[in-house]
Amino acid sequence: MTRALRVYSLTLLALLLAAWLSLLAFSQHPLMLSGLWQGDDMPALIVRDVRLPRMLVCALVGVGLGMAGSLLQAVTRNALASPHVLGINQGAGLFVALSLGVLQSWQLPTLAMACAGATLSGALVMLLSGLHRGRASGVRLVLSGVALSSLLAAMTDGAVMLNDELGVSIVAFMAGSVDGMTWQQVAGLWPWVLGATLGALLLAHPLNLLQLGDEAAHALGLKTRTVSVLCALLVVVVTGVVVTYVGAIPFVCLIVPHTARALLGRQDYRLVLPLAGLLGSTLMLLSDALSRLVSYPFESPVGIVTALIGAPFFLYLTWKQRR
């Protein structure tokens, strides 16, 4: 059995365990799958109408974030790149907060606002770090992202303070929450994630060529700027969609690509991208289960759990890059 096959097999087992925990664990009612579609008792209703759509949303968000992080790190060739670290999440969050609060009377489409915010913040980070002129250093890229994130977070707080009625709900939403997910959210989310996944997989081979360097990639006939633009477009769309549905989920995009590459032992994006999607789903499902355990019988935003996991990992990566 090859290493990749073993890794994928173990990841699928971990995904199934995480899905079981997300679906059935940590409930005040004893939950089970028997009679799921026929029963009308409280446990069956909880599983069918609350836990199952919530689990599917977590899985879909994990796939999208895992692949978005892999694409961003591949195209920037920087191990510290992720939508949260670079302020792309915060940009999308600011525009969502504006559409729900200050600009609510304008009835602007939330998804379009989130994508616009993600695009704007991503472009600003590229300009500040010098990434548009070539490969920026890891420290400069992170410092630009942290500075922009702080600014956007302050602006988001200001937007929330200007709307007292929706302030609490906006803050809770931006913390990253999958509470209250329904089948309507599942139906709205899966086409975006499926489209982004197919697009990412089509870019796997060009990304492999891109890792050889710009000159070598050009010599092999690769249009590097086109690949970079397509990857950036996918990252912006996925970030905007995720923030629209569940708020800003931090650090999943950072942790998952590193884990996928470490498990596989190579940077073949034909293998890394699908594995990153599976690992992203696993992490989101585990974080969902843990978010119910932390303050049981109450619930915490899933974004808090991913932040608690991801922040030490980010510090480790920063220390490792300095060495």
Short mmCIF file of C-alpha atoms in Angstrom, two decimals:
data_model
loop_
_atom_site.label_atom_id
_atom_site.label_comp_id
_atom_site.label_asym_id
_atom_site.label_seq_id
_atom_site.Cartn_x
_atom_site.Cartn_y
_atom_site.Cartn_z
CA MET A 1 0.00 0.00 0.00
CA THR A 2 1.47 3.35 -1.02
CA ARG A 3 1.90 6.20 1.42
CA ALA A 4 -0.76 8.34 -0.29
CA LEU A 5 -3.29 5.49 -0.12
CA ARG A 6 -2.61 4.94 3.59
CA VAL A 7 -2.96 8.66 4.27
CA TYR A 8 -6.24 8.90 2.38
CA SER A 9 -7.62 5.78 4.10
CA LEU A 10 -6.80 7.08 7.59
CA THR A 11 -8.16 10.52 6.72
CA LEU A 12 -11.46 9.02 5.58
CA LEU A 13 -11.71 7.06 8.84
CA ALA A 14 -11.02 10.24 10.82
CA LEU A 15 -13.63 12.07 8.74
CA LEU A 16 -16.26 9.42 9.50
CA LEU A 17 -15.48 9.61 13.23
CA ALA A 18 -15.66 13.41 13.17
CA ALA A 19 -18.97 13.27 11.29
CA TRP A 20 -20.39 10.87 13.90
CA LEU A 21 -19.31 13.19 16.74
CA SER A 22 -20.73 16.25 15.00
CA LEU A 23 -24.03 14.50 14.27
CA LEU A 24 -24.76 12.60 17.47
CA ALA A 25 -22.42 13.59 20.32
CA PHE A 26 -22.91 16.08 23.16
CA SER A 27 -26.67 16.46 23.22
CA GLN A 28 -29.12 16.73 26.11
CA HIS A 29 -31.25 14.14 24.29
CA PRO A 30 -30.05 10.62 23.39
CA LEU A 31 -29.60 10.77 19.60
CA MET A 32 -29.49 7.89 17.14
CA LEU A 33 -29.83 7.29 13.40
CA SER A 34 -32.56 4.65 13.58
CA GLY A 35 -35.92 5.99 12.41
CA LEU A 36 -34.28 9.17 11.20
CA TRP A 37 -36.63 9.84 8.28
CA GLN A 38 -39.79 8.25 9.68
CA GLY A 39 -39.79 9.32 13.33
CA ASP A 40 -41.38 12.55 14.59
CA ASP A 41 -40.09 12.36 18.14
CA MET A 42 -37.71 14.98 19.51
CA PRO A 43 -34.40 13.06 18.98
CA ALA A 44 -35.29 12.29 15.34
CA LEU A 45 -36.25 15.89 14.66
CA ILE A 46 -33.03 17.16 16.23
CA VAL A 47 -30.88 14.86 14.11
CA ARG A 48 -32.81 15.39 10.87
CA ASP A 49 -33.54 19.11 11.02
CA VAL A 50 -30.75 20.50 13.23
CA ARG A 51 -27.68 18.28 13.43
CA LEU A 52 -27.61 16.84 9.89
CA PRO A 53 -27.75 20.16 7.96
CA ARG A 54 -25.28 21.61 10.46
CA MET A 55 -22.91 18.70 9.89
CA LEU A 56 -23.15 19.05 6.11
CA VAL A 57 -22.48 22.80 6.27
CA CYS A 58 -19.38 22.15 8.41
CA ALA A 59 -18.15 19.54 5.93
CA LEU A 60 -18.72 21.82 2.93
CA VAL A 61 -17.07 24.80 4.63
CA GLY A 62 -14.10 22.60 5.55
CA VAL A 63 -13.64 21.46 1.95
CA GLY A 64 -13.77 25.03 0.67
CA LEU A 65 -11.40 26.45 3.28
CA GLY A 66 -8.91 23.60 2.97
CA MET A 67 -8.62 24.01 -0.77
CA ALA A 68 -8.60 27.81 -0.59
CA GLY A 69 -5.66 27.72 1.81
CA SER A 70 -3.77 25.29 -0.42
CA LEU A 71 -4.34 27.46 -3.48
CA LEU A 72 -3.22 30.63 -1.72
CA GLN A 73 -0.04 29.07 -0.33
CA ALA A 74 0.75 27.52 -3.70
CA VAL A 75 0.29 30.67 -5.76
CA THR A 76 2.16 32.92 -3.29
CA ARG A 77 4.70 30.17 -2.55
CA ASN A 78 4.53 31.32 1.05
CA ALA A 79 3.84 28.94 3.94
CA LEU A 80 2.23 31.66 6.09
CA ALA A 81 -0.39 32.71 3.55
CA SER A 82 -4.04 32.18 4.44
CA PRO A 83 -7.20 34.30 4.04
CA HIS A 84 -7.38 34.94 7.79
CA VAL A 85 -3.73 35.92 8.25
CA LEU A 86 -3.77 38.19 5.18
CA GLY A 87 -6.96 39.99 6.18
CA ILE A 88 -9.14 38.57 3.39
CA ASN A 89 -11.60 37.14 5.92
CA GLN A 90 -11.74 40.47 7.73
CA GLY A 91 -12.39 42.35 4.50
CA ALA A 92 -15.28 40.06 3.64
CA GLY A 93 -16.55 40.36 7.21
CA LEU A 94 -16.46 44.16 7.14
CA PHE A 95 -18.52 44.33 3.97
CA VAL A 96 -21.01 41.78 5.34
CA ALA A 97 -21.32 43.82 8.54
CA LEU A 98 -21.94 46.95 6.46
CA SER A 99 -24.60 45.23 4.36
CA LEU A 100 -26.38 43.91 7.47
CA GLY A 101 -26.03 47.13 9.48
CA VAL A 102 -25.22 50.58 8.15
CA LEU A 103 -26.25 49.84 4.56
CA GLN A 104 -29.18 47.57 5.43
CA SER A 105 -31.67 49.94 3.82
CA TRP A 106 -29.86 49.58 0.49
CA GLN A 107 -30.69 45.83 0.44
CA LEU A 108 -27.30 44.92 -1.05
CA PRO A 109 -26.70 41.21 -1.78
CA THR A 110 -24.64 39.84 1.10
CA LEU A 111 -22.66 37.37 -1.01
CA ALA A 112 -21.63 40.04 -3.52
CA MET A 113 -20.58 42.35 -0.67
CA ALA A 114 -18.50 39.59 0.94
CA CYS A 115 -16.70 38.81 -2.32
CA ALA A 116 -16.10 42.53 -2.93
CA GLY A 117 -14.60 42.92 0.55
CA ALA A 118 -12.40 39.86 0.10
CA THR A 119 -11.18 41.13 -3.27
CA LEU A 120 -10.39 44.60 -1.97
CA SER A 121 -8.49 43.38 1.10
CA GLY A 122 -6.57 40.82 -0.95
CA ALA A 123 -5.53 43.51 -3.43
CA LEU A 124 -4.42 45.83 -0.61
CA VAL A 125 -2.25 43.10 0.95
CA MET A 126 -0.61 42.46 -2.41
CA LEU A 127 0.19 46.17 -2.78
CA LEU A 128 1.45 46.60 0.78
CA SER A 129 3.66 43.51 0.72
CA GLY A 130 4.99 43.97 -2.81
CA LEU A 131 3.57 40.60 -3.84
CA HIS A 132 2.31 42.09 -7.12
CA ARG A 133 5.93 42.70 -8.15
CA GLY A 134 7.20 39.27 -7.25
CA ARG A 135 7.51 36.92 -4.33
CA ALA A 136 7.21 38.77 -1.02
CA SER A 137 9.07 37.59 2.08
CA GLY A 138 7.06 35.68 4.64
CA VAL A 139 7.55 38.31 7.35
CA ARG A 140 6.57 41.23 5.09
CA LEU A 141 3.49 39.40 3.84
CA VAL A 142 2.36 38.55 7.38
CA LEU A 143 3.04 42.06 8.72
CA SER A 144 1.00 43.55 5.88
CA GLY A 145 -1.82 41.12 6.59
CA VAL A 146 -1.78 41.76 10.34
CA ALA A 147 -1.81 45.53 9.86
CA LEU A 148 -4.69 45.36 7.41
CA SER A 149 -6.57 42.87 9.61
CA SER A 150 -6.34 45.23 12.57
CA LEU A 151 -7.63 48.14 10.51
CA LEU A 152 -10.51 46.14 9.06
CA ALA A 153 -11.43 44.70 12.47
CA ALA A 154 -11.59 48.23 13.91
CA MET A 155 -13.77 49.36 11.03
CA THR A 156 -16.04 46.35 11.57
CA ASP A 157 -16.39 47.27 15.25
CA GLY A 158 -17.31 50.79 14.22
CA ALA A 159 -19.93 49.50 11.78
CA VAL A 160 -21.42 47.32 14.53
CA MET A 161 -21.54 50.20 17.02
CA LEU A 162 -23.52 52.29 14.54
CA ASN A 163 -26.34 49.72 14.63
CA ASP A 164 -27.32 48.84 18.19
CA GLU A 165 -30.24 46.64 17.16
CA LEU A 166 -28.18 44.22 15.07
CA GLY A 167 -24.86 44.73 16.85
CA VAL A 168 -24.96 41.61 19.02
CA SER A 169 -26.11 39.34 16.20
CA ILE A 170 -23.41 40.69 13.84
CA VAL A 171 -20.67 40.14 16.44
CA ALA A 172 -21.87 36.59 17.08
CA PHE A 173 -22.04 35.92 13.36
CA MET A 174 -18.54 37.23 12.71
CA ALA A 175 -17.14 34.96 15.44
CA GLY A 176 -17.80 32.06 13.07
CA SER A 177 -20.89 30.07 13.95
CA VAL A 178 -22.73 27.14 12.40
CA ASP A 179 -25.61 27.37 14.84
CA GLY A 180 -29.04 27.47 13.22
CA MET A 181 -27.99 25.96 9.89
CA THR A 182 -30.90 24.53 7.88
CA TRP A 183 -31.36 22.59 4.66
CA GLN A 184 -31.75 25.94 2.90
CA GLN A 185 -28.14 26.83 3.76
CA VAL A 186 -26.97 23.42 2.58
CA ALA A 187 -28.75 23.89 -0.75
CA GLY A 188 -27.24 27.34 -1.19
CA LEU A 189 -23.71 26.35 -0.20
CA TRP A 190 -22.96 23.08 -1.98
CA PRO A 191 -23.01 24.39 -5.60
CA TRP A 192 -20.38 27.02 -4.74
CA VAL A 193 -18.14 24.53 -2.96
CA LEU A 194 -18.53 21.96 -5.74
CA GLY A 195 -17.68 24.53 -8.42
CA ALA A 196 -14.66 25.80 -6.46
CA THR A 197 -13.48 22.23 -5.87
CA LEU A 198 -13.64 21.34 -9.55
CA GLY A 199 -11.85 24.56 -10.44
CA ALA A 200 -9.11 23.89 -7.90
CA LEU A 201 -8.58 20.34 -9.14
CA LEU A 202 -8.24 21.60 -12.71
CA LEU A 203 -5.48 23.93 -11.51
CA ALA A 204 -3.54 21.16 -9.72
CA HIS A 205 -1.11 20.44 -12.57
CA PRO A 206 -0.42 24.13 -13.34
CA LEU A 207 0.28 24.66 -9.64
CA ASN A 208 2.84 21.85 -9.72
CA LEU A 209 4.59 23.62 -12.59
CA LEU A 210 4.40 26.93 -10.73
CA GLN A 211 6.42 25.47 -7.85
CA LEU A 212 9.38 25.09 -10.24
CA GLY A 213 9.71 28.88 -10.44
CA ASP A 214 8.44 31.48 -12.86
CA GLU A 215 11.21 31.03 -15.43
CA ALA A 216 10.92 27.24 -15.54
CA ALA A 217 7.11 27.45 -15.66
CA HIS A 218 7.29 29.94 -18.54
CA ALA A 219 9.71 27.68 -20.38
CA LEU A 220 7.19 24.84 -20.05
CA GLY A 221 4.47 27.01 -21.58
CA LEU A 222 2.60 27.92 -18.40
CA LYS A 223 0.86 31.29 -18.27
CA THR A 224 1.75 32.07 -14.67
CA ARG A 225 -0.26 35.28 -14.42
CA THR A 226 -3.41 33.52 -15.66
CA VAL A 227 -2.95 30.73 -13.10
CA SER A 228 -2.39 33.27 -10.32
CA VAL A 229 -5.52 35.23 -11.26
CA LEU A 230 -7.66 32.08 -11.41
CA CYS A 231 -6.38 30.91 -8.03
CA ALA A 232 -7.00 34.34 -6.50
CA LEU A 233 -10.52 34.35 -7.95
CA LEU A 234 -11.30 30.96 -6.41
CA VAL A 235 -9.91 32.04 -3.02
CA VAL A 236 -11.97 35.23 -3.05
CA VAL A 237 -15.18 33.41 -4.01
CA VAL A 238 -14.72 30.67 -1.41
CA THR A 239 -13.88 33.19 1.31
CA GLY A 240 -16.86 35.36 0.42
CA VAL A 241 -19.25 32.41 0.36
CA VAL A 242 -18.00 31.02 3.68
CA VAL A 243 -18.18 34.39 5.45
CA THR A 244 -21.67 34.93 4.05
CA TYR A 245 -22.98 31.65 5.45
CA VAL A 246 -21.03 31.02 8.67
CA GLY A 247 -18.92 34.09 9.37
CA ALA A 248 -15.12 34.28 9.58
CA ILE A 249 -13.65 30.88 10.46
CA PRO A 250 -9.98 31.47 11.33
CA PHE A 251 -6.88 29.35 10.71
CA VAL A 252 -8.44 26.36 8.92
CA CYS A 253 -6.87 27.62 5.68
CA LEU A 254 -3.49 27.80 7.43
CA ILE A 255 -3.43 24.47 9.28
CA VAL A 256 -4.85 22.13 6.67
CA PRO A 257 -2.44 22.68 3.72
CA HIS A 258 0.60 22.17 5.96
CA THR A 259 -0.89 19.00 7.41
CA ALA A 260 -1.72 17.64 3.95
CA ARG A 261 1.79 18.25 2.62
CA ALA A 262 3.41 16.81 5.74
CA LEU A 263 1.29 13.64 5.61
CA LEU A 264 1.96 13.07 1.91
CA GLY A 265 5.62 14.01 2.12
CA ARG A 266 5.51 15.91 -1.17
CA GLN A 267 3.92 18.92 -2.90
CA ASP A 268 2.01 17.19 -5.67
CA TYR A 269 -1.13 19.32 -5.74
CA ARG A 270 -3.04 16.59 -7.54
CA LEU A 271 -2.90 14.79 -4.17
CA VAL A 272 -2.58 17.76 -1.81
CA LEU A 273 -5.77 19.55 -2.88
CA PRO A 274 -8.22 16.63 -2.40
CA LEU A 275 -6.54 15.70 0.89
CA ALA A 276 -6.75 19.30 2.07
CA GLY A 277 -10.49 19.24 1.38
CA LEU A 278 -10.95 16.05 3.43
CA LEU A 279 -8.76 17.34 6.27
CA GLY A 280 -10.61 20.65 6.25
CA SER A 281 -13.93 18.85 6.65
CA THR A 282 -12.50 16.70 9.45
CA LEU A 283 -11.18 19.73 11.32
CA MET A 284 -14.44 21.64 10.96
CA LEU A 285 -16.52 18.67 12.14
CA LEU A 286 -14.26 18.08 15.15
CA SER A 287 -14.34 21.80 15.97
CA ASP A 288 -18.14 21.73 15.77
CA ALA A 289 -18.29 18.84 18.25
CA LEU A 290 -15.79 20.54 20.57
CA SER A 291 -17.72 23.82 20.41
CA ARG A 292 -20.64 22.02 22.06
CA LEU A 293 -18.39 20.37 24.65
CA VAL A 294 -16.53 23.50 25.79
CA SER A 295 -19.53 25.08 27.53
CA TYR A 296 -21.94 22.11 27.61
CA PRO A 297 -24.96 22.20 27.59
CA PHE A 298 -24.53 25.56 25.87
CA GLU A 299 -22.68 26.16 22.59
CA SER A 300 -19.67 28.25 21.62
CA PRO A 301 -18.92 29.62 18.13
CA VAL A 302 -16.93 27.10 16.12
CA GLY A 303 -14.56 29.90 15.11
CA ILE A 304 -13.34 30.12 18.71
CA VAL A 305 -12.31 26.45 18.64
CA THR A 306 -10.47 26.75 15.32
CA ALA A 307 -8.71 29.87 16.67
CA LEU A 308 -7.59 28.00 19.80
CA ILE A 309 -6.18 25.24 17.60
CA GLY A 310 -4.75 27.49 14.90
CA ALA A 311 -3.10 30.29 16.88
CA PRO A 312 -0.36 28.07 18.43
CA PHE A 313 0.16 26.47 15.02
CA PHE A 314 0.66 29.90 13.45
CA LEU A 315 3.17 30.87 16.13
CA TYR A 316 5.07 27.63 15.50
CA LEU A 317 5.20 28.33 11.75
CA THR A 318 6.42 31.87 12.36
CA TRP A 319 9.18 30.59 14.66
CA LYS A 320 10.12 27.91 12.17
CA GLN A 321 10.40 30.45 9.33
CA ARG A 322 12.70 32.65 11.43
CA ARG A 323 15.03 29.67 11.87
#
